[in-house]
Amino acid sequence: MQVVIFSIILALLIITLLLVYLNWRGKQPIEVSGGPDEVIFLANQLLHSGREAQALDYLERAAAMGMAHAAQFLGELYSLEDHHLFDKSKADHWFQKAAELDEQFAQLQRQMLKFKVHPTQEDGKEQLEAMLKPGADQGNSQQQTELGRLYQESPLLDPDGSKALHYLELAAEAGDTQAQYHLANLLQEPRHGEPDPARARSLLMAIADSEPLAKNQLAQMLLRGEGGPADPREAERLMREEAEDNEFALIELAHIYQEGKHLPKDIDKAEECLRQAMALENNSASYRLGELLLKHRRASDSHSEAITLLTPLAEQWWTDALFLLGKAHEEGLGTRRHLPTALAYYRLAATDPAPYHLERVKELSAKMGSYEKEQAESLYQAFLTEHPIDKSQQACIDLTHGLRLLHEDDRGRRHPREAVSFLERAALAGDNLAFEPLHKACAEQGLRVDAAVWAQIALEDRFYFLPSGEMESSLVSLKQGFSEAEQALFDRRLDELRGALAGH
């Protein structure tokens, strides 16, 4: 009996000692060896096996040895808001360390700040300026370009545009083609002082063969005769080169050929460009080709092809495609002439209440009898049943009409007050392209609080990538003049809209 008890005690002692040893061994530092992939893999294994402290120690020692990937991983771990490790100051520290150790991570940090997706740093532009300025002042042309672009887009950081000009000039002199392109744009539209289109044109000419954006910009200057004499032949050559693999450039070139203003009118070339763009599965090219075939071709095969191109777009609620299908059925282009079908399509197009949509509905209705109108109503309802308009499609239509109301109509009138309701509907349905025109329309009418609210909403939206410098300046200016009541209204209205947009 004593032997059995002694054996049990001995076994328990051995197990205890083994557990103590394993616990001690589990806390010992692991030698850092291998490349970044191996280090990150082992750190992940440690984390997933519950050895968190050892994983953090391992990564910190790897970062101390100069491994940027380990520092970046630590930054990401400490920036997880729903995790118990979340610590903003530690995350900032390790992100900055990664940027110091590796320029690729520095570029990543800068891009995250630029596009408002950095996990910890909220004051993106000031942080970005702080990251770029030391390198830019030490002669790094890439960082000079980035800093110049930051100032170019940030009136609050560079009110008179002198900083943007300074850093872009430095980088351009060093041969940075991006800097030369953006400097050319700045010279055409300086924040202060007179434009210098001749110098802008010279800069673009120097880099047109290596910078696609410069090619297009130069072509536009040559077409319009800006910064020197017009040269349509060279402009056409440049645009042809740019359009080789760019469907948007093809569509633009087709429009120029159709318009016949800066280049000789050439419908055949326009059709060729649109067919190339359509082969790249561009819906805008399909619409424009359908329009061209109906307007400029006489063969019935061309008209039938136009209907084939326009029908799927109409079913997606492209209202101008619906309008053209109405025209085809009214005039018998590619199909039998049938006025009830034409009226049904015109009424569907008038979901976007453009004046020419509404006028065509009114004019055609006046020519038709009650039986034909009943047929049109039946066709109209059948289309709505088969192709119900969804929220995003309606938002796009509201945005289109809102923008139309902001611009001059055929009588030179604008309707900004009416535009607000359409734009707000589009915004609340999730179309962030409505934010900036809403801000402008409200500001124009003296609706300062609403103008400031929509500017704030736009600046907070991570997926709103349009230049926002002017909007930032406007927001600051508006809020500086707020009374206490206006500030309270701003806060309340902002909360309401944030909630409405979050629920979209």
Coordinates of N, CA and C in Angstrom, one line a residue, residues 274-436:
L274 N -16.4 53.5 -81.1 CA -17.5 53.0 -80.2 C -17.5 51.5 -80.3
R275 N -17.3 50.9 -81.4 CA -17.3 49.4 -81.5 C -16.1 48.9 -80.7
Q276 N -15.0 49.6 -80.8 CA -13.8 49.1 -80.0 C -14.1 49.2 -78.5
A277 N -14.7 50.3 -78.1 CA -15.0 50.5 -76.7 C -16.0 49.5 -76.3
M278 N -17.0 49.2 -77.1 CA -18.1 48.2 -76.8 C -17.5 46.8 -76.6
A279 N -16.4 46.5 -77.4 CA -15.8 45.2 -77.2 C -15.1 45.0 -75.9
L280 N -14.9 46.2 -75.2 CA -14.3 46.1 -73.8 C -15.5 46.1 -72.8
E281 N -16.7 45.8 -73.2 CA -17.9 45.7 -72.4 C -18.2 47.0 -71.6
N282 N -18.2 48.1 -72.4 CA -18.5 49.4 -71.8 C -20.0 49.7 -72.2
N283 N -20.9 49.8 -71.2 CA -22.3 50.1 -71.5 C -22.5 51.5 -72.1
S284 N -21.7 52.4 -71.7 CA -21.8 53.8 -72.3 C -21.6 53.7 -73.8
A285 N -20.6 52.9 -74.2 CA -20.3 52.7 -75.6 C -21.4 52.1 -76.3
S286 N -22.1 51.1 -75.7 CA -23.2 50.5 -76.3 C -24.4 51.5 -76.5
Y287 N -24.6 52.3 -75.5 CA -25.7 53.3 -75.7 C -25.3 54.3 -76.8
R288 N -24.1 54.8 -76.8 CA -23.7 55.8 -77.8 C -23.7 55.2 -79.2
L289 N -23.3 53.9 -79.3 CA -23.4 53.3 -80.6 C -24.8 53.2 -81.1
G290 N -25.7 52.8 -80.2 CA -27.1 52.7 -80.5 C -27.7 54.0 -81.0
E291 N -27.3 55.1 -80.3 CA -27.7 56.4 -80.6 C -27.2 56.8 -82.0
L292 N -25.9 56.5 -82.2 CA -25.3 56.9 -83.5 C -26.0 56.2 -84.7
L293 N -26.3 54.9 -84.5 CA -26.9 54.1 -85.6 C -28.3 54.6 -85.9
L294 N -29.1 55.0 -84.9 CA -30.4 55.6 -85.1 C -30.4 56.9 -85.8
K295 N -29.4 57.8 -85.4 CA -29.4 59.1 -85.9 C -28.7 59.3 -87.2
H296 N -27.6 58.5 -87.5 CA -26.8 58.7 -88.6 C -26.8 57.6 -89.7
R297 N -27.4 56.5 -89.4 CA -27.5 55.4 -90.4 C -28.9 55.3 -90.9
R298 N -29.0 54.9 -92.2 CA -30.3 54.7 -92.8 C -30.7 53.3 -93.0
A299 N -29.8 52.4 -93.0 CA -30.1 51.0 -93.2 C -30.9 50.4 -92.1
S300 N -31.9 49.5 -92.4 CA -32.7 48.9 -91.4 C -31.9 48.0 -90.5
D301 N -30.9 47.4 -91.1 CA -30.0 46.5 -90.2 C -29.4 47.3 -89.1
S302 N -28.9 48.5 -89.4 CA -28.3 49.4 -88.4 C -29.3 49.7 -87.3
H303 N -30.5 50.0 -87.8 CA -31.6 50.4 -86.8 C -32.0 49.2 -85.9
S304 N -32.0 48.0 -86.5 CA -32.3 46.8 -85.7 C -31.2 46.6 -84.7
E305 N -30.0 46.8 -85.1 CA -28.8 46.6 -84.2 C -28.9 47.6 -83.1
A306 N -29.4 48.8 -83.4 CA -29.5 49.9 -82.3 C -30.5 49.4 -81.3
I307 N -31.6 48.9 -81.7 CA -32.7 48.4 -80.8 C -32.1 47.3 -79.9
T308 N -31.3 46.4 -80.5 CA -30.7 45.3 -79.8 C -29.8 45.8 -78.7
L309 N -29.0 46.9 -79.0 CA -28.1 47.5 -78.1 C -28.8 48.2 -77.0
L310 N -29.9 48.9 -77.3 CA -30.5 49.8 -76.4 C -31.5 49.0 -75.4
T311 N -32.0 47.9 -75.9 CA -33.1 47.3 -75.1 C -32.6 46.8 -73.7
P312 N -31.4 46.1 -73.6 CA -30.9 45.7 -72.2 C -30.6 46.9 -71.3
L313 N -30.2 48.0 -71.9 CA -29.9 49.2 -71.2 C -31.2 49.9 -70.7
A314 N -32.2 49.8 -71.5 CA -33.6 50.3 -71.1 C -34.1 49.5 -70.0
E315 N -33.9 48.2 -70.0 CA -34.3 47.3 -68.9 C -33.6 47.6 -67.6
Q316 N -32.4 48.2 -67.7 CA -31.7 48.6 -66.5 C -32.0 50.1 -66.1
W317 N -33.0 50.7 -66.8 CA -33.5 52.0 -66.5 C -32.5 53.1 -66.9
W318 N -31.8 52.9 -68.0 CA -31.1 54.0 -68.7 C -32.2 54.8 -69.4
T319 N -32.6 56.0 -68.8 CA -33.8 56.7 -69.3 C -33.6 57.2 -70.8
D320 N -32.3 57.6 -71.1 CA -32.1 58.0 -72.5 C -32.2 56.9 -73.5
A321 N -31.9 55.6 -73.0 CA -32.1 54.5 -73.9 C -33.6 54.2 -74.1
L322 N -34.4 54.4 -73.0 CA -35.8 54.3 -73.1 C -36.4 55.3 -74.1
F323 N -35.9 56.5 -74.0 CA -36.3 57.6 -74.9 C -36.0 57.2 -76.4
L324 N -34.8 56.7 -76.7 CA -34.5 56.4 -78.0 C -35.3 55.2 -78.6
L325 N -35.7 54.3 -77.7 CA -36.6 53.2 -78.1 C -37.9 53.8 -78.4
G326 N -38.4 54.8 -77.7 CA -39.6 55.5 -78.0 C -39.5 56.1 -79.4
K327 N -38.4 56.7 -79.7 CA -38.2 57.3 -81.0 C -38.2 56.3 -82.1
A328 N -37.6 55.2 -81.9 CA -37.5 54.1 -82.9 C -38.9 53.6 -83.2
H329 N -39.7 53.4 -82.2 CA -41.1 52.9 -82.5 C -42.0 54.0 -83.0
E330 N -41.7 55.2 -82.7 CA -42.6 56.3 -83.3 C -42.3 56.5 -84.7
E331 N -41.0 56.3 -85.2 CA -40.6 56.6 -86.5 C -40.4 55.3 -87.3
G332 N -40.6 54.1 -86.7 CA -40.5 52.9 -87.4 C -39.0 52.6 -87.8
L333 N -38.1 52.8 -86.9 CA -36.7 52.6 -87.2 C -36.3 51.2 -86.7
G334 N -36.1 50.3 -87.5 CA -35.7 48.9 -87.1 C -36.8 48.1 -86.5
T335 N -38.0 48.6 -86.6 CA -39.2 47.9 -86.1 C -40.4 48.5 -86.7
R336 N -41.5 47.9 -86.5 CA -42.8 48.5 -87.1 C -43.1 49.7 -86.3
R337 N -43.7 50.6 -87.0 CA -44.1 51.9 -86.4 C -45.3 51.6 -85.5
H338 N -45.3 51.9 -84.2 CA -46.4 51.6 -83.3 C -46.4 52.7 -82.2
L339 N -47.3 53.6 -82.3 CA -47.3 54.8 -81.4 C -47.6 54.4 -80.0
P340 N -48.5 53.4 -79.7 CA -48.6 53.1 -78.2 C -47.4 52.6 -77.6
T341 N -46.6 51.8 -78.3 CA -45.3 51.4 -77.8 C -44.4 52.6 -77.6
A342 N -44.4 53.5 -78.6 CA -43.5 54.7 -78.5 C -43.9 55.5 -77.2
L343 N -45.2 55.7 -77.0 CA -45.6 56.5 -75.9 C -45.3 55.8 -74.6
A344 N -45.4 54.5 -74.5 CA -45.0 53.8 -73.3 C -43.6 54.0 -73.0
Y345 N -42.7 53.9 -74.0 CA -41.3 54.1 -73.7 C -41.0 55.6 -73.3
Y346 N -41.7 56.5 -74.0 CA -41.5 57.9 -73.6 C -41.9 58.2 -72.2
R347 N -43.0 57.6 -71.8 CA -43.5 57.7 -70.4 C -42.5 57.1 -69.4
L348 N -41.9 56.0 -69.7 CA -40.9 55.4 -68.9 C -39.7 56.3 -68.8
A349 N -39.3 56.8 -69.9 CA -38.1 57.7 -69.9 C -38.4 58.9 -69.1
A350 N -39.6 59.4 -69.0 CA -40.0 60.6 -68.2 C -40.0 60.3 -66.7
T351 N -39.7 59.1 -66.3 CA -39.4 58.9 -64.9 C -38.3 59.8 -64.5
D352 N -37.4 60.1 -65.4 CA -36.4 61.2 -65.3 C -37.1 62.4 -65.9
P353 N -37.6 63.4 -65.2 CA -38.4 64.4 -65.8 C -37.6 65.5 -66.5
A354 N -36.8 65.1 -67.4 CA -36.1 66.0 -68.3 C -37.1 66.7 -69.2
P355 N -37.0 68.0 -69.5 CA -38.0 68.7 -70.3 C -38.3 68.0 -71.7
Y356 N -37.2 67.5 -72.4 CA -37.5 66.8 -73.6 C -38.2 65.5 -73.5
H357 N -38.1 64.8 -72.4 CA -38.9 63.6 -72.1 C -40.3 64.0 -71.9
L358 N -40.6 65.0 -71.1 CA -42.0 65.4 -70.8 C -42.7 66.0 -72.0
E359 N -41.9 66.8 -72.8 CA -42.5 67.4 -74.0 C -42.9 66.3 -75.0
R360 N -42.1 65.3 -75.1 CA -42.4 64.2 -76.1 C -43.6 63.5 -75.7
V361 N -43.8 63.2 -74.4 CA -45.0 62.5 -73.9 C -46.2 63.4 -74.2
K362 N -46.1 64.6 -73.9 CA -47.2 65.6 -74.2 C -47.6 65.6 -75.6
E363 N -46.6 65.8 -76.5 CA -46.9 66.0 -77.9 C -47.4 64.7 -78.6
L364 N -46.9 63.5 -78.2 CA -47.4 62.3 -78.8 C -48.8 62.0 -78.3
S365 N -49.0 62.2 -77.0 CA -50.3 61.9 -76.4 C -51.4 62.7 -77.1
A366 N -51.1 63.9 -77.5 CA -52.0 64.8 -78.1 C -52.5 64.3 -79.5
K367 N -51.6 63.4 -80.1 CA -52.0 62.9 -81.4 C -52.7 61.6 -81.4
M368 N -52.9 61.0 -80.2 CA -53.4 59.7 -80.1 C -54.9 59.7 -79.5
G369 N -55.6 58.6 -79.9 CA -56.9 58.5 -79.4 C -56.9 57.7 -78.1
S370 N -58.1 57.5 -77.5 CA -58.2 56.9 -76.2 C -57.8 55.4 -76.3
Y371 N -58.1 54.7 -77.4 CA -57.8 53.3 -77.4 C -56.3 53.1 -77.5
E372 N -55.6 54.0 -78.3 CA -54.1 53.9 -78.3 C -53.5 54.2 -77.0
K373 N -54.1 55.2 -76.3 CA -53.5 55.6 -75.0 C -53.7 54.4 -74.0
E374 N -54.9 53.7 -74.1 CA -55.1 52.5 -73.2 C -54.0 51.4 -73.5
Q375 N -53.7 51.2 -74.8 CA -52.7 50.3 -75.1 C -51.3 50.7 -74.5
A376 N -51.0 52.0 -74.7 CA -49.8 52.5 -74.1 C -49.7 52.3 -72.6
E377 N -50.8 52.5 -71.9 CA -50.9 52.4 -70.5 C -50.6 50.9 -70.1
S378 N -51.2 50.0 -70.9 CA -51.0 48.6 -70.6 C -49.5 48.2 -70.8
L379 N -48.9 48.6 -71.9 CA -47.5 48.4 -72.1 C -46.6 49.0 -71.1
Y380 N -47.0 50.1 -70.6 CA -46.2 50.8 -69.6 C -46.2 50.0 -68.3
Q381 N -47.4 49.6 -67.9 CA -47.6 48.8 -66.7 C -46.9 47.5 -66.8
A382 N -46.9 46.8 -67.9 CA -46.3 45.6 -68.1 C -44.7 45.7 -68.0
F383 N -44.2 46.8 -68.5 CA -42.7 47.0 -68.3 C -42.4 47.2 -66.8
L384 N -43.2 48.0 -66.1 CA -42.9 48.2 -64.7 C -43.0 46.9 -63.9
T385 N -43.9 46.0 -64.3 CA -44.0 44.7 -63.6 C -42.8 43.9 -63.9
E386 N -42.4 43.8 -65.1 CA -41.3 43.0 -65.5 C -40.0 43.5 -65.1
H387 N -39.8 44.8 -65.1 CA -38.6 45.5 -64.8 C -38.8 46.6 -63.7
P388 N -39.1 46.2 -62.5 CA -39.4 47.2 -61.5 C -38.1 48.0 -61.2
I389 N -38.2 49.3 -61.0 CA -37.1 50.1 -60.7 C -36.6 49.9 -59.3
D390 N -35.3 49.7 -59.1 CA -34.8 49.5 -57.7 C -34.3 50.8 -57.2
K391 N -33.9 50.7 -55.9 CA -33.5 51.9 -55.2 C -32.3 52.6 -55.8
S392 N -31.3 51.9 -56.2 CA -30.1 52.5 -56.8 C -30.4 53.1 -58.1
Q393 N -31.3 52.5 -58.9 CA -31.6 53.0 -60.2 C -32.4 54.3 -60.1
Q394 N -33.3 54.4 -59.1 CA -34.1 55.6 -58.9 C -33.1 56.7 -58.3
A395 N -32.2 56.3 -57.5 CA -31.2 57.3 -57.0 C -30.4 57.9 -58.2
C396 N -30.0 57.1 -59.1 CA -29.2 57.6 -60.3 C -30.1 58.6 -61.1
I397 N -31.4 58.2 -61.3 CA -32.3 59.1 -62.0 C -32.5 60.4 -61.2
D398 N -32.6 60.4 -59.9 CA -32.8 61.6 -59.1 C -31.5 62.4 -59.2
L399 N -30.4 61.8 -59.1 CA -29.1 62.5 -59.2 C -29.0 63.3 -60.6
T400 N -29.3 62.5 -61.7 CA -29.3 63.1 -63.0 C -30.1 64.4 -63.1
H401 N -31.4 64.3 -62.6 CA -32.3 65.4 -62.7 C -31.8 66.5 -61.8
G402 N -31.3 66.2 -60.6 CA -30.9 67.2 -59.7 C -29.7 68.0 -60.3
L403 N -28.8 67.3 -61.0 CA -27.7 68.0 -61.6 C -28.2 68.9 -62.8
R404 N -29.2 68.4 -63.5 CA -29.7 69.1 -64.6 C -30.3 70.4 -64.1
L405 N -31.0 70.4 -63.0 CA -31.6 71.6 -62.4 C -30.6 72.6 -62.0
L406 N -29.4 72.2 -61.6 CA -28.3 73.1 -61.2 C -27.7 73.8 -62.4
H407 N -27.8 73.3 -63.6 CA -27.2 73.9 -64.8 C -28.3 74.7 -65.5
E408 N -27.8 75.5 -66.4 CA -28.8 76.4 -67.2 C -29.6 75.5 -68.2
D409 N -30.9 75.8 -68.2 CA -31.7 75.1 -69.2 C -31.6 75.9 -70.6
D410 N -32.5 75.5 -71.5 CA -32.4 76.1 -72.8 C -32.8 77.6 -72.8
R411 N -33.4 78.0 -71.7 CA -33.7 79.4 -71.6 C -32.8 80.2 -70.6
G412 N -31.7 79.5 -70.3 CA -30.7 80.2 -69.5 C -31.0 80.3 -68.0
R413 N -32.0 79.5 -67.5 CA -32.4 79.5 -66.1 C -31.9 78.3 -65.4
R414 N -31.7 78.5 -64.1 CA -31.2 77.5 -63.2 C -32.3 77.3 -62.0
H415 N -32.3 76.1 -61.4 CA -33.3 75.9 -60.4 C -32.7 75.1 -59.2
P416 N -31.8 75.8 -58.5 CA -31.0 75.1 -57.4 C -32.0 74.7 -56.3
R417 N -33.0 75.5 -56.0 CA -33.9 75.1 -54.9 C -34.6 73.8 -55.2
E418 N -35.1 73.6 -56.4 CA -35.8 72.4 -56.8 C -34.7 71.2 -56.8
A419 N -33.5 71.6 -57.2 CA -32.5 70.5 -57.3 C -32.2 69.8 -56.0
V420 N -32.3 70.6 -54.9 CA -32.0 70.0 -53.5 C -32.8 68.8 -53.2
S421 N -34.1 68.8 -53.5 CA -34.9 67.7 -53.1 C -34.5 66.4 -53.8
F422 N -34.2 66.5 -55.2 CA -33.8 65.4 -55.9 C -32.5 64.9 -55.5
L423 N -31.5 65.8 -55.3 CA -30.2 65.4 -54.8 C -30.2 64.7 -53.5
E424 N -31.0 65.3 -52.6 CA -31.1 64.7 -51.2 C -31.7 63.3 -51.3
R425 N -32.7 63.1 -52.1 CA -33.3 61.7 -52.3 C -32.2 60.8 -52.8
A426 N -31.4 61.2 -53.8 CA -30.3 60.4 -54.3 C -29.3 60.1 -53.2
A427 N -28.9 61.1 -52.4 CA -27.9 60.8 -51.4 C -28.4 59.9 -50.3
L428 N -29.7 60.0 -49.9 CA -30.2 59.1 -48.9 C -30.4 57.7 -49.4
A429 N -30.5 57.6 -50.7 CA -30.6 56.2 -51.3 C -29.2 55.6 -51.5
G430 N -28.2 56.3 -51.1 CA -26.8 55.7 -51.2 C -25.9 56.2 -52.3
D431 N -26.4 57.2 -53.1 CA -25.5 57.7 -54.2 C -24.6 58.9 -53.7
N432 N -23.4 58.6 -53.4 CA -22.5 59.6 -52.8 C -22.1 60.7 -53.8
L433 N -22.3 60.5 -55.0 CA -22.0 61.6 -56.0 C -23.0 62.8 -55.8
A434 N -24.0 62.6 -55.0 CA -24.9 63.7 -54.8 C -24.4 64.6 -53.7
F435 N -23.4 64.2 -52.9 CA -23.0 65.0 -51.7 C -22.4 66.4 -52.1
E436 N -21.5 66.4 -53.1 CA -20.9 67.7 -53.4 C -21.9 68.7 -54.1

